[in-house]
């Protein structure tokens, strides 16, 4: 069965610091990859997604992620975080040839940004 | 406004007392899904539905039932809730289950089973 790992459970940064959150998945075939964000007290929102084409994907609010197939990774990055980026971030994977209709989520990374 | 709504938003109940959490979307989406979110475990899919009258189990379906009699509604039923079902529940929908289709999430229902 496929799995998604987010090794950083809790990240604390100061404003203007650079951010990289790790996401690794276990399936070697075709994958669709997603990053969702959950601001405090709110529902999940899609940050960005990759399903084909340029492996460097740009999302909303200055976030980007890079799909590296050889490393089974889809790390989320932002060059300069803001206090408003404080949230929980979830990586998710769909493997259309394995289980077509399901999204598998990672356990999440809680980001705290201090002014 | 395009949205996914859930009711109730907060619920405290006792073991064994049947409950239903409603989910409704006004975007004519075919795909709908229920997740539970627990600390350290992230989101896990309970059930999903590709269309009316088509439902399937997710990763953690035990203790839950769903129905999809109409396109817009996808209620989650706990016939006999137990304390291990205390969780935060999210409903989601998308036009279809394709990677280019964004999933829209509801606001969540926080359930406490005593």
GROMACS .gro file of C-alpha atoms in nm:
model
  229
    1UNK     CA    1   0.000   0.000   0.000
    2UNK     CA    2   0.120   0.346  -0.073
    3UNK     CA    3   0.212   0.580   0.207
    4UNK     CA    4   0.305   0.942   0.251
    5UNK     CA    5   0.565   1.062   0.501
    6UNK     CA    6   0.606   1.408   0.640
    7UNK     CA    7   0.906   1.387   0.866
    8UNK     CA    8   0.882   1.740   1.003
    9UNK     CA    9   0.601   1.729   1.255
   10UNK     CA   10   0.649   2.075   1.396
   11UNK     CA   11   0.852   2.360   1.248
   12UNK     CA   12   0.914   2.693   1.416
   13UNK     CA   13   1.051   2.984   1.216
   14UNK     CA   14   1.094   3.357   1.240
   15UNK     CA   15   0.940   3.583   0.980
   16UNK     CA   16   1.149   3.615   0.662
   17UNK     CA   17   1.313   3.278   0.715
   18UNK     CA   18   1.307   3.031   0.430
   19UNK     CA   19   1.085   2.724   0.454
   20UNK     CA   20   1.115   2.373   0.323
   21UNK     CA   21   0.875   2.100   0.432
   22UNK     CA   22   0.951   1.745   0.335
   23UNK     CA   23   0.713   1.503   0.171
   24UNK     CA   24   0.803   1.154   0.058
   25UNK     CA   25   0.578   0.888  -0.088
   26UNK     CA   26   0.626   0.519  -0.137
   27UNK     CA   27   0.478   0.433  -0.476
   28UNK     CA   28   0.710   0.414  -0.777
   29UNK     CA   29   0.452   0.453  -1.051
   30UNK     CA   30   0.259   0.750  -1.178
   31UNK     CA   31   0.148   0.983  -0.900
   32UNK     CA   32  -0.048   1.301  -0.860
   33UNK     CA   33   0.077   1.516  -0.574
   34UNK     CA   34  -0.085   1.785  -0.364
   35UNK     CA   35  -0.013   2.023  -0.080
   36UNK     CA   36  -0.300   2.145   0.133
   37UNK     CA   37  -0.295   2.407   0.406
   38UNK     CA   38  -0.518   2.432   0.711
   39UNK     CA   39  -0.514   2.769   0.886
   40UNK     CA   40  -0.613   2.767   1.254
   41UNK     CA   41  -0.982   2.691   1.288
   42UNK     CA   42  -1.037   2.665   0.916
   43UNK     CA   43  -1.087   2.390   0.661
   44UNK     CA   44  -0.827   2.258   0.422
   45UNK     CA   45  -0.742   2.457   0.114
   46UNK     CA   46  -0.537   2.350  -0.185
   47UNK     CA   47  -0.198   2.523  -0.206
   48UNK     CA   48  -0.069   2.357  -0.520
   49UNK     CA   49  -0.075   2.034  -0.714
   50UNK     CA   50   0.131   1.841  -0.963
   51UNK     CA   51   0.001   1.589  -1.212
   52UNK     CA   52   0.222   1.635  -1.520
   53UNK     CA   53   0.460   1.873  -1.693
   54UNK     CA   54   0.711   2.102  -1.523
   55UNK     CA   55   0.818   1.935  -1.196
   56UNK     CA   56   0.849   2.275  -1.030
   57UNK     CA   57   0.500   2.381  -0.939
   58UNK     CA   58   0.403   2.726  -0.820
   59UNK     CA   59   0.104   2.767  -0.595
   60UNK     CA   60  -0.076   3.040  -0.413
   61UNK     CA   61   0.076   3.278  -0.157
   62UNK     CA   62   0.431   3.239  -0.287
   63UNK     CA   63   0.459   2.866  -0.224
   64UNK     CA   64   0.621   2.624  -0.465
   65UNK     CA   65   0.702   2.256  -0.466
   66UNK     CA   66   0.936   2.041  -0.666
   67UNK     CA   67   0.858   1.688  -0.779
   68UNK     CA   68   1.175   1.477  -0.778
   69UNK     CA   69   1.079   1.137  -0.909
   70UNK     CA   70   1.413   0.972  -0.829
   71UNK     CA   71   1.377   1.073  -0.464
   72UNK     CA   72   1.002   1.004  -0.437
   73UNK     CA   73   0.973   1.355  -0.299
   74UNK     CA   74   0.751   1.660  -0.333
   75UNK     CA   75   0.891   1.916  -0.091
   76UNK     CA   76   0.715   2.243  -0.026
   77UNK     CA   77   0.916   2.564  -0.024
   78UNK     CA   78   0.875   2.932   0.039
   79UNK     CA   79   1.169   3.172   0.031
   80UNK     CA   80   1.041   3.407   0.300
   81UNK     CA   81   0.764   3.311   0.542
   82UNK     CA   82   0.518   3.545   0.705
   83UNK     CA   83   0.335   3.526   1.036
   84UNK     CA   84   0.017   3.457   0.838
   85UNK     CA   85   0.171   3.132   0.710
   86UNK     CA   86   0.122   2.979   1.054
   87UNK     CA   87  -0.087   2.672   0.977
   88UNK     CA   88  -0.079   2.298   0.934
   89UNK     CA   89   0.042   2.168   0.600
   90UNK     CA   90  -0.057   1.835   0.450
   91UNK     CA   91   0.100   1.654   0.161
   92UNK     CA   92  -0.127   1.414  -0.030
   93UNK     CA   93  -0.077   1.160  -0.304
   94UNK     CA   94  -0.299   0.988  -0.554
   95UNK     CA   95  -0.169   0.693  -0.753
   96UNK     CA   96  -0.420   0.656  -1.036
   97UNK     CA   97  -0.299   0.315  -1.146
   98UNK     CA   98  -0.303   0.177  -0.793
   99UNK     CA   99  -0.620   0.310  -0.629
  100UNK     CA  100  -0.778   0.546  -0.867
  101UNK     CA  101  -1.022   0.726  -0.646
  102UNK     CA  102  -0.833   0.796  -0.327
  103UNK     CA  103  -0.612   1.062  -0.182
  104UNK     CA  104  -0.363   0.948   0.079
  105UNK     CA  105  -0.263   1.220   0.320
  106UNK     CA  106   0.052   1.258   0.522
  107UNK     CA  107   0.031   1.320   0.895
  108UNK     CA  108   0.082   1.692   0.857
  109UNK     CA  109   0.343   1.949   0.956
  110UNK     CA  110   0.255   2.222   1.196
  111UNK     CA  111   0.429   2.549   1.108
  112UNK     CA  112   0.457   2.830   1.357
  113UNK     CA  113   0.598   3.162   1.239
  114UNK     CA  114   0.696   3.420   1.496
  115UNK     CA  115   0.720   3.793   1.416
  116UNK     CA  116  -2.135   3.116  -0.304
  117UNK     CA  117  -1.980   2.781  -0.392
  118UNK     CA  118  -1.931   2.583  -0.075
  119UNK     CA  119  -1.943   2.259   0.117
  120UNK     CA  120  -2.149   2.277   0.434
  121UNK     CA  121  -2.153   2.039   0.728
  122UNK     CA  122  -2.392   2.013   1.019
  123UNK     CA  123  -2.355   2.013   1.306
  124UNK     CA  124  -2.022   2.183   1.353
  125UNK     CA  125  -1.985   2.057   1.708
  126UNK     CA  126  -2.146   1.754   1.868
  127UNK     CA  127  -2.116   1.584   2.203
  128UNK     CA  128  -2.290   1.249   2.235
  129UNK     CA  129  -2.280   0.930   2.435
  130UNK     CA  130  -2.170   0.582   2.337
  131UNK     CA  131  -2.429   0.395   2.134
  132UNK     CA  132  -2.655   0.686   2.043
  133UNK     CA  133  -2.696   0.695   1.667
  134UNK     CA  134  -2.601   1.018   1.495
  135UNK     CA  135  -2.581   1.164   1.146
  136UNK     CA  136  -2.349   1.436   1.022
  137UNK     CA  137  -2.480   1.601   0.710
  138UNK     CA  138  -2.272   1.722   0.418
  139UNK     CA  139  -2.406   1.926   0.131
  140UNK     CA  140  -2.242   2.092  -0.170
  141UNK     CA  141  -2.393   2.338  -0.415
  142UNK     CA  142  -2.141   2.295  -0.697
  143UNK     CA  143  -2.299   1.998  -0.875
  144UNK     CA  144  -1.994   1.790  -0.788
  145UNK     CA  145  -1.996   1.420  -0.861
  146UNK     CA  146  -1.723   1.315  -0.618
  147UNK     CA  147  -1.772   1.344  -0.242
  148UNK     CA  148  -1.569   1.208   0.045
  149UNK     CA  149  -1.548   1.190   0.423
  150UNK     CA  150  -1.226   1.215   0.621
  151UNK     CA  151  -1.141   1.208   0.987
  152UNK     CA  152  -0.851   1.406   1.123
  153UNK     CA  153  -0.667   1.293   1.434
  154UNK     CA  154  -0.350   1.434   1.592
  155UNK     CA  155  -0.040   1.265   1.456
  156UNK     CA  156  -0.240   1.067   1.201
  157UNK     CA  157  -0.338   1.339   0.956
  158UNK     CA  158  -0.648   1.289   0.744
  159UNK     CA  159  -0.776   0.943   0.677
  160UNK     CA  160  -1.050   0.870   0.431
  161UNK     CA  161  -1.361   0.702   0.569
  162UNK     CA  162  -1.586   0.665   0.264
  163UNK     CA  163  -1.615   0.822  -0.075
  164UNK     CA  164  -1.870   0.842  -0.354
  165UNK     CA  165  -1.803   0.878  -0.723
  166UNK     CA  166  -2.166   0.964  -0.800
  167UNK     CA  167  -2.524   0.911  -0.689
  168UNK     CA  168  -2.580   0.561  -0.548
  169UNK     CA  169  -2.208   0.481  -0.584
  170UNK     CA  170  -2.014   0.463  -0.259
  171UNK     CA  171  -1.697   0.285  -0.156
  172UNK     CA  172  -1.488   0.230   0.154
  173UNK     CA  173  -1.186   0.439   0.228
  174UNK     CA  174  -0.910   0.346   0.469
  175UNK     CA  175  -1.104   0.357   0.796
  176UNK     CA  176  -1.470   0.267   0.724
  177UNK     CA  177  -1.539   0.056   1.035
  178UNK     CA  178  -1.822   0.196   1.244
  179UNK     CA  179  -1.947   0.432   0.974
  180UNK     CA  180  -2.210   0.426   0.704
  181UNK     CA  181  -2.285   0.665   0.420
  182UNK     CA  182  -2.550   0.713   0.157
  183UNK     CA  183  -2.567   0.911  -0.166
  184UNK     CA  184  -2.927   0.936  -0.270
  185UNK     CA  185  -2.886   1.282  -0.418
  186UNK     CA  186  -2.588   1.441  -0.585
  187UNK     CA  187  -2.561   1.729  -0.341
  188UNK     CA  188  -2.582   1.535  -0.012
  189UNK     CA  189  -2.350   1.280   0.143
  190UNK     CA  190  -2.441   1.213   0.507
  191UNK     CA  191  -2.212   1.026   0.744
  192UNK     CA  192  -2.392   0.793   0.983
  193UNK     CA  193  -2.258   0.652   1.307
  194UNK     CA  194  -2.503   0.378   1.405
  195UNK     CA  195  -2.345   0.312   1.745
  196UNK     CA  196  -2.074   0.568   1.819
  197UNK     CA  197  -1.783   0.474   2.040
  198UNK     CA  198  -1.522   0.693   2.211
  199UNK     CA  199  -1.259   0.604   1.949
  200UNK     CA  200  -1.472   0.788   1.696
  201UNK     CA  201  -1.407   1.114   1.877
  202UNK     CA  202  -1.244   1.315   1.603
  203UNK     CA  203  -1.264   1.607   1.363
  204UNK     CA  204  -1.455   1.513   1.049
  205UNK     CA  205  -1.428   1.677   0.709
  206UNK     CA  206  -1.644   1.635   0.406
  207UNK     CA  207  -1.497   1.717   0.065
  208UNK     CA  208  -1.622   1.734  -0.291
  209UNK     CA  209  -1.487   1.781  -0.641
  210UNK     CA  210  -1.630   1.788  -0.988
  211UNK     CA  211  -1.482   1.445  -1.053
  212UNK     CA  212  -1.195   1.251  -0.908
  213UNK     CA  213  -0.925   1.372  -1.141
  214UNK     CA  214  -0.600   1.538  -1.038
  215UNK     CA  215  -0.685   1.859  -1.219
  216UNK     CA  216  -1.005   1.892  -1.019
  217UNK     CA  217  -0.966   2.068  -0.687
  218UNK     CA  218  -1.122   1.912  -0.380
  219UNK     CA  219  -1.324   2.156  -0.174
  220UNK     CA  220  -1.344   2.088   0.198
  221UNK     CA  221  -1.620   2.166   0.440
  222UNK     CA  222  -1.558   2.352   0.768
  223UNK     CA  223  -1.536   2.037   0.977
  224UNK     CA  224  -1.745   1.872   1.247
  225UNK     CA  225  -1.587   1.818   1.585
  226UNK     CA  226  -1.735   1.511   1.751
  227UNK     CA  227  -1.689   1.401   2.110
  228UNK     CA  228  -1.824   1.060   2.210
  229UNK     CA  229  -1.844   1.003   2.585
   0.00000   0.00000   0.00000
